[in-house]
Structures are given as C-alpha cells and as structure tokens.
Amino acid sequence: MPNTVLIGAQWGDEGKGKVIDVLTEDVDMVVRYQGGNNAGHTVKIGDDTHVLHLVPSGIFRKDKVCVIGNGVVVDPVALMEEIQGVQDKGVDVAGRLFVSDRAHVVFPYHRAIDAAREAMRSEGRKIGTTKRGIGPAYGDKVSRIGLRFADLLDERFAERLSLNVREANGILAGLGADSVNEREIVEQYRDAAARVAPLVADTVVLINRAVSEGKSILFEGAQGTMLDVDFGSYPFVTSSNTGAGGACSGTGVAPHRIDRVVGVIKAYTTRVGEGPFPTELRDEIGALLGREGHEFGATTGRPRRCGWFDAVVARYAAMVNGVDFWAMTKLDVLDHVETVRIAVAYECDGKRYETVPAHGDVLARCTPVYEDMPGWLETTSSVTRMDDLPAAARAYVNRLCEITGVKLGLLSVGPSRDSTLRVEL
Ligand code: IMP
C-alpha cells in the first residue's frame, strides 16, 4: 500500500480505529503523529472491543511495527497501563512498539492545570477538554520548557523536573487549585521511565529507514480537522495539528514521501465537548443517531452531540488535508431515518458561507442550508457490495462524494472488520 495519512475529517470520533485496523492489513508500519491519550480509538475484533488511547491501532495485527511519533504528547504512566491491557489480551508488543525520544512527556501538573483552567472558564467559554493535560503539555513544548522522553531517561531528569514543578505550582496557585507534589511525581515517573525505556527510540531514523527500504507506512491521525489548532473551530479545538500536515512535523518524514491522504468521515456528524456545531440536532432524530450509533466518548464516556452530515465541513477538510479518498463510516446508523439532510452551505447575518468561517462566534450563529434526500428504511449492515446497497443509500453516498469532490475509497456499515466495503482502498 502507498504511504498513507489517515485523518479525521469532522470533530473526531469518525471511526478511525476501525478503518486503521482494516487498512493495516496492507502496511508494514503504523505511526501516531499527534495528540495524546485524549484520543480513543475503538477496534472491534470478533466479539472483543478494544479501546486504544496512545498505542497505534495496528497493534492487533501481530507482524506490524507501531510507532508513537515525536508529535505525540505521552503520559508514560498511562502508556504503560495501556500496554499492560493490550498484553493481557495476549498481544506481544516487544520489538514492535516504539516511542519517540523526542515525544513530550505529560505530567500530573499538566492535567491539574488543564482541569483548573476549565473550571475557571465561564459557561459558553468552556472547551470541554478531556482533562488529560494535552493543552498544557503542548503549551510547555512551544514555550521550550517541556521535557521529552530523552529527558525522562536522562540522569538530570529530577533536576529539570523540579524547575517545571515550581513554575506549575505557581500557575496552579494563581488558578486557585491545589499544588502537585514533586517527590511523588519523581518517584512515579522514575518507575515509569524504567519500564518504558526499552521502547524509547530515535523514531525519526526508524521511520525514515522504513521509508527508504520501500516499506509502507500508515500515519494515524487522532481527533479531527475541526479540532485542529490552526484549522478547527478555535478556540474549541485540541492543541495539535490533527490534519495531514501534522504527519510530517509529528514524525520527521518529508511531505514528498507521503503518497495519499484518506479522510475518515461519518455519514452524519458528531461532536463531543463544547463549541459550535451548525448541524446539531437537539431532537428525537439526534437522540436516535446517538442511540443507534452508540455515540459516547471512548475516552471520557460523555454522550456525543449528533447532527446531519455537514458538507461545508467535509469540503473544507478535503481542501486543507488534500483528501484523495473518503473512508465513510456508520452509514447503517441512518437506516431508520425517513429523510436524510445534508448541509450544503451556511447562512449568517444575511451572508452565505460555502466554507467554514474562521471566527468561532460566527460559526456558532450559522444556520445550515439543507438539501434533503429520501431515506432508505432498510438494513444495510449485512451488505458486502456497493451494488447491493438500497438505491437511496447509494444515492446518498454518491451525493456526499459529489458535493465534496472526493472519491469513495471505503464504506463501513457496521463495527466489525467484516462490515467493510473496500471500494478503491
Ligand atoms: P483536549 O484535547 O483534551 O484538550 O480537548 C479539546 C477538545 O477536543 C474537547 O472538545 C474534546 O472533547 C475534544 N477532543 C479531544 N480528543 C478527542 C477525540 O479523540 N475525539 C473527539 N473529541 C476529542
């Protein structure tokens, strides 16, 4: 398979875990490039459901190498717990799971600051973060005070940490929150460092060597385009570049080494956390989508907000990521909807928007312009060929591809590996 970046084209939770698991069959290496354990990738194999937060979704195919790249922020304690969970299911990670020595470390004070800042924000300004410390950890990275895995394994770790703990406790005091205990952190992280050490590697060299040897790489994006710190619904975003561009800076692989971009997109839209969501449905249909789609956050368990397919968002995601193919998921969730709606544009203050406005307050006031299509009112979850889809379902999928100008690569009609129609991927 060509070197592929796989990104979420909406607000995350598009079903990337499943698509990655399916595509991983054809690759040699799977690489995470941004985010942290705010992500939750669900993989269903047989009757077993696995939720991964940091470990790449390729881990369940035993001959694949999995890498956590330099662009990821990693809580080593959470990582070791996750690895233990994977090993408990009989999966061997030795020699095939690596963490970048350049990846930044998430500490308890990052989580404490994340939670304290959220508590300080007034209603309507809360981001609804996962409270995993992601924003403060990336903040330290760009402020050039972050500690990386190379530092975690270094003998001067405790000394470097001490400065950061002092500064963090100052911030926490300013936010009216409890301080963190330096000694406890040193002990906990020394222990985690000893366990994580065999996995730490210069992944920039590791990945580039694989590229030079002609191995095929799948770059696994987390979250989604509308949560990208540059292109998303700022400030209601996460703190990394979730888009295809992040795959280069988050791994050290040059842009011309990447052959194609696959955008994962749900046949409707969801969002977890706060912030604008133009096609949100706060009615019976929204509740039905949530119920049928089991729309609960894989990391926090929060119910996801549900709404119609937003082609404005999808077109924008196709543009900023250069999406070559859609991997469209959860079509079956719409099986019992009489009329399906697609937002083709927005209107706000008498102005029509064909693309996503930069200002979050404008986006929050936008009302969608809908195009309606008949539903199919038939079960699609057992369909294995495009030609066997109900005509109305096929028309809906084709219309989504037409409006967004992107070809269909894969269609998913259920959570298991088998309910996947590989069209061009
Ligand atoms: P943070 O990444 O924890 O700082 O949260 C920032 C925003 O991104 C919040 O609205 C979260 O709900 C959202 N978010 C973070 N990770 C995910 C994810 O994996 N799926 C969906 N939303 C996410």
Short mmCIF file of N, CA and C and ligand atoms in Angstrom, two decimals, residues 11-14 16 35-41 114 118 126-136 138 222-224 227 235-240 270-275 297-300 302 304-305, ligand 1:
data_model
loop_
_atom_site.label_atom_id
_atom_site.label_comp_id
_atom_site.label_asym_id
_atom_site.label_seq_id
_atom_site.Cartn_x
_atom_site.Cartn_y
_atom_site.Cartn_z
N TRP A 11 -15.24 16.33 13.66
CA TRP A 11 -14.78 16.72 15.00
C TRP A 11 -14.23 15.52 15.77
N GLY A 12 -13.62 14.58 15.10
CA GLY A 12 -13.13 13.37 15.76
C GLY A 12 -14.23 12.32 15.85
N ASP A 13 -13.86 11.15 16.34
CA ASP A 13 -14.83 10.05 16.53
C ASP A 13 -15.47 9.61 15.21
N GLU A 14 -14.73 9.70 14.12
CA GLU A 14 -15.29 9.32 12.81
C GLU A 14 -15.23 7.80 12.60
N LYS A 16 -12.05 6.13 13.11
CA LYS A 16 -10.70 5.93 12.56
C LYS A 16 -10.09 4.60 13.02
N GLY A 35 -1.46 14.50 19.17
CA GLY A 35 -2.43 14.22 20.23
C GLY A 35 -1.78 13.41 21.34
N GLY A 36 -2.62 12.89 22.21
CA GLY A 36 -2.12 12.10 23.34
C GLY A 36 -3.19 11.12 23.73
N ASN A 37 -3.33 10.90 25.06
CA ASN A 37 -4.36 9.94 25.46
C ASN A 37 -5.72 10.61 25.64
N ASN A 38 -5.88 11.79 25.00
CA ASN A 38 -7.23 12.35 24.80
C ASN A 38 -7.97 11.55 23.74
N ALA A 39 -7.22 10.89 22.85
CA ALA A 39 -7.84 10.12 21.76
C ALA A 39 -8.39 8.80 22.29
N GLY A 40 -9.39 8.29 21.61
CA GLY A 40 -9.92 6.97 21.96
C GLY A 40 -10.28 6.27 20.67
N HIS A 41 -9.46 5.31 20.26
CA HIS A 41 -9.72 4.60 19.01
C HIS A 41 -10.27 3.21 19.32
N ASP A 114 -4.91 21.84 33.28
CA ASP A 114 -6.00 21.65 32.30
C ASP A 114 -7.36 21.74 33.03
N GLU A 118 -10.20 24.87 32.92
CA GLU A 118 -11.59 24.59 32.51
C GLU A 118 -12.56 25.10 33.57
N LYS A 126 -16.23 27.37 28.07
CA LYS A 126 -15.56 26.11 28.41
C LYS A 126 -15.28 25.34 27.11
N ILE A 127 -14.13 24.67 27.06
CA ILE A 127 -13.77 23.90 25.86
C ILE A 127 -14.31 22.48 25.96
N GLY A 128 -14.49 22.03 27.21
CA GLY A 128 -14.93 20.64 27.40
C GLY A 128 -13.77 19.71 27.10
N THR A 129 -12.57 20.01 27.62
CA THR A 129 -11.41 19.16 27.32
C THR A 129 -11.57 17.80 27.99
N THR A 130 -10.70 16.89 27.59
CA THR A 130 -10.74 15.55 28.18
C THR A 130 -10.01 15.53 29.53
N LYS A 131 -9.43 16.66 29.90
CA LYS A 131 -8.68 16.82 31.17
C LYS A 131 -7.48 15.86 31.25
N ARG A 132 -6.92 15.55 30.10
CA ARG A 132 -5.73 14.68 30.08
C ARG A 132 -4.44 15.51 30.06
N GLY A 133 -4.55 16.82 30.19
CA GLY A 133 -3.35 17.66 30.25
C GLY A 133 -2.74 17.99 28.90
N ILE A 134 -3.52 17.77 27.84
CA ILE A 134 -2.97 17.90 26.48
C ILE A 134 -2.57 19.35 26.17
N GLY A 135 -3.47 20.29 26.43
CA GLY A 135 -3.18 21.71 26.12
C GLY A 135 -1.94 22.20 26.86
N PRO A 136 -1.88 22.04 28.20
CA PRO A 136 -0.69 22.49 28.93
C PRO A 136 0.60 21.78 28.49
N TYR A 138 1.35 20.62 25.40
CA TYR A 138 1.77 21.26 24.15
C TYR A 138 2.22 22.71 24.41
N ALA A 222 -5.21 11.45 14.94
CA ALA A 222 -6.21 11.36 16.02
C ALA A 222 -7.06 12.64 15.99
N GLN A 223 -8.18 12.62 16.69
CA GLN A 223 -9.15 13.74 16.66
C GLN A 223 -9.57 14.03 15.21
N GLY A 224 -9.92 15.27 14.89
CA GLY A 224 -10.40 15.55 13.53
C GLY A 224 -10.06 16.96 13.10
N LEU A 227 -10.99 19.99 14.96
CA LEU A 227 -10.33 20.15 16.27
C LEU A 227 -8.87 20.55 16.09
N PRO A 235 -11.52 28.78 19.62
CA PRO A 235 -10.61 28.04 20.50
C PRO A 235 -11.15 26.68 20.96
N PHE A 236 -12.28 26.25 20.40
CA PHE A 236 -12.86 24.96 20.82
C PHE A 236 -12.21 23.83 20.02
N VAL A 237 -10.93 23.64 20.25
CA VAL A 237 -10.12 22.70 19.48
C VAL A 237 -9.20 21.96 20.45
N THR A 238 -8.45 21.01 19.92
CA THR A 238 -7.38 20.43 20.71
C THR A 238 -6.10 21.21 20.41
N SER A 239 -4.96 20.78 20.93
CA SER A 239 -3.77 21.65 20.85
C SER A 239 -2.73 21.17 19.84
N SER A 240 -3.15 20.33 18.89
CA SER A 240 -2.17 19.83 17.91
C SER A 240 -2.71 19.99 16.50
N THR A 270 -20.88 14.16 14.48
CA THR A 270 -20.97 14.21 15.94
C THR A 270 -19.88 15.13 16.47
N ARG A 271 -20.08 15.55 17.70
CA ARG A 271 -19.06 16.35 18.37
C ARG A 271 -19.15 16.04 19.86
N VAL A 272 -18.01 15.86 20.51
CA VAL A 272 -18.01 15.69 21.96
C VAL A 272 -17.26 16.89 22.54
N GLY A 273 -17.77 17.42 23.63
CA GLY A 273 -17.18 18.65 24.17
C GLY A 273 -17.95 19.86 23.69
N GLU A 274 -17.47 21.03 24.08
CA GLU A 274 -18.21 22.27 23.79
C GLU A 274 -17.81 22.83 22.43
N GLY A 275 -18.52 23.91 22.04
CA GLY A 275 -18.15 24.62 20.83
C GLY A 275 -19.21 24.54 19.75
N GLY A 297 -18.31 9.19 24.13
CA GLY A 297 -16.86 9.38 24.02
C GLY A 297 -16.09 8.15 24.49
N ALA A 298 -15.13 7.68 23.66
CA ALA A 298 -14.37 6.47 24.01
C ALA A 298 -13.40 6.74 25.16
N THR A 299 -13.04 8.02 25.38
CA THR A 299 -12.10 8.34 26.45
C THR A 299 -12.81 8.77 27.72
N THR A 300 -13.86 9.59 27.56
CA THR A 300 -14.49 10.17 28.75
C THR A 300 -15.87 9.59 29.02
N ARG A 302 -18.54 10.58 27.74
CA ARG A 302 -19.57 11.62 27.61
C ARG A 302 -20.44 11.34 26.37
N ARG A 304 -22.05 11.96 22.92
CA ARG A 304 -21.65 12.86 21.83
C ARG A 304 -22.87 13.59 21.30
N ARG A 305 -22.70 14.84 20.92
CA ARG A 305 -23.77 15.60 20.27
C ARG A 305 -23.86 15.09 18.82
P1 IMP B 1 -8.33 18.21 24.74
O1 IMP B 1 -7.75 17.60 23.50
O2 IMP B 1 -8.49 17.25 25.87
O3 IMP B 1 -7.62 19.47 25.15
O4 IMP B 1 -9.84 18.67 24.40
C1 IMP B 1 -10.12 19.71 23.46
C2 IMP B 1 -11.38 19.41 22.68
O5 IMP B 1 -11.12 18.31 21.80
C3 IMP B 1 -12.57 18.99 23.52
O6 IMP B 1 -13.76 19.47 22.90
C4 IMP B 1 -12.55 17.48 23.47
O7 IMP B 1 -13.82 16.91 23.67
C5 IMP B 1 -12.07 17.27 22.04
N1 IMP B 1 -11.38 16.01 21.83
C6 IMP B 1 -10.12 15.68 22.22
N2 IMP B 1 -9.82 14.43 21.84
C7 IMP B 1 -10.86 13.97 21.17
C8 IMP B 1 -11.12 12.73 20.47
O8 IMP B 1 -10.30 11.81 20.39
N3 IMP B 1 -12.35 12.64 19.88
C9 IMP B 1 -13.25 13.66 19.91
N4 IMP B 1 -13.05 14.80 20.53
C10 IMP B 1 -11.86 14.97 21.15
#
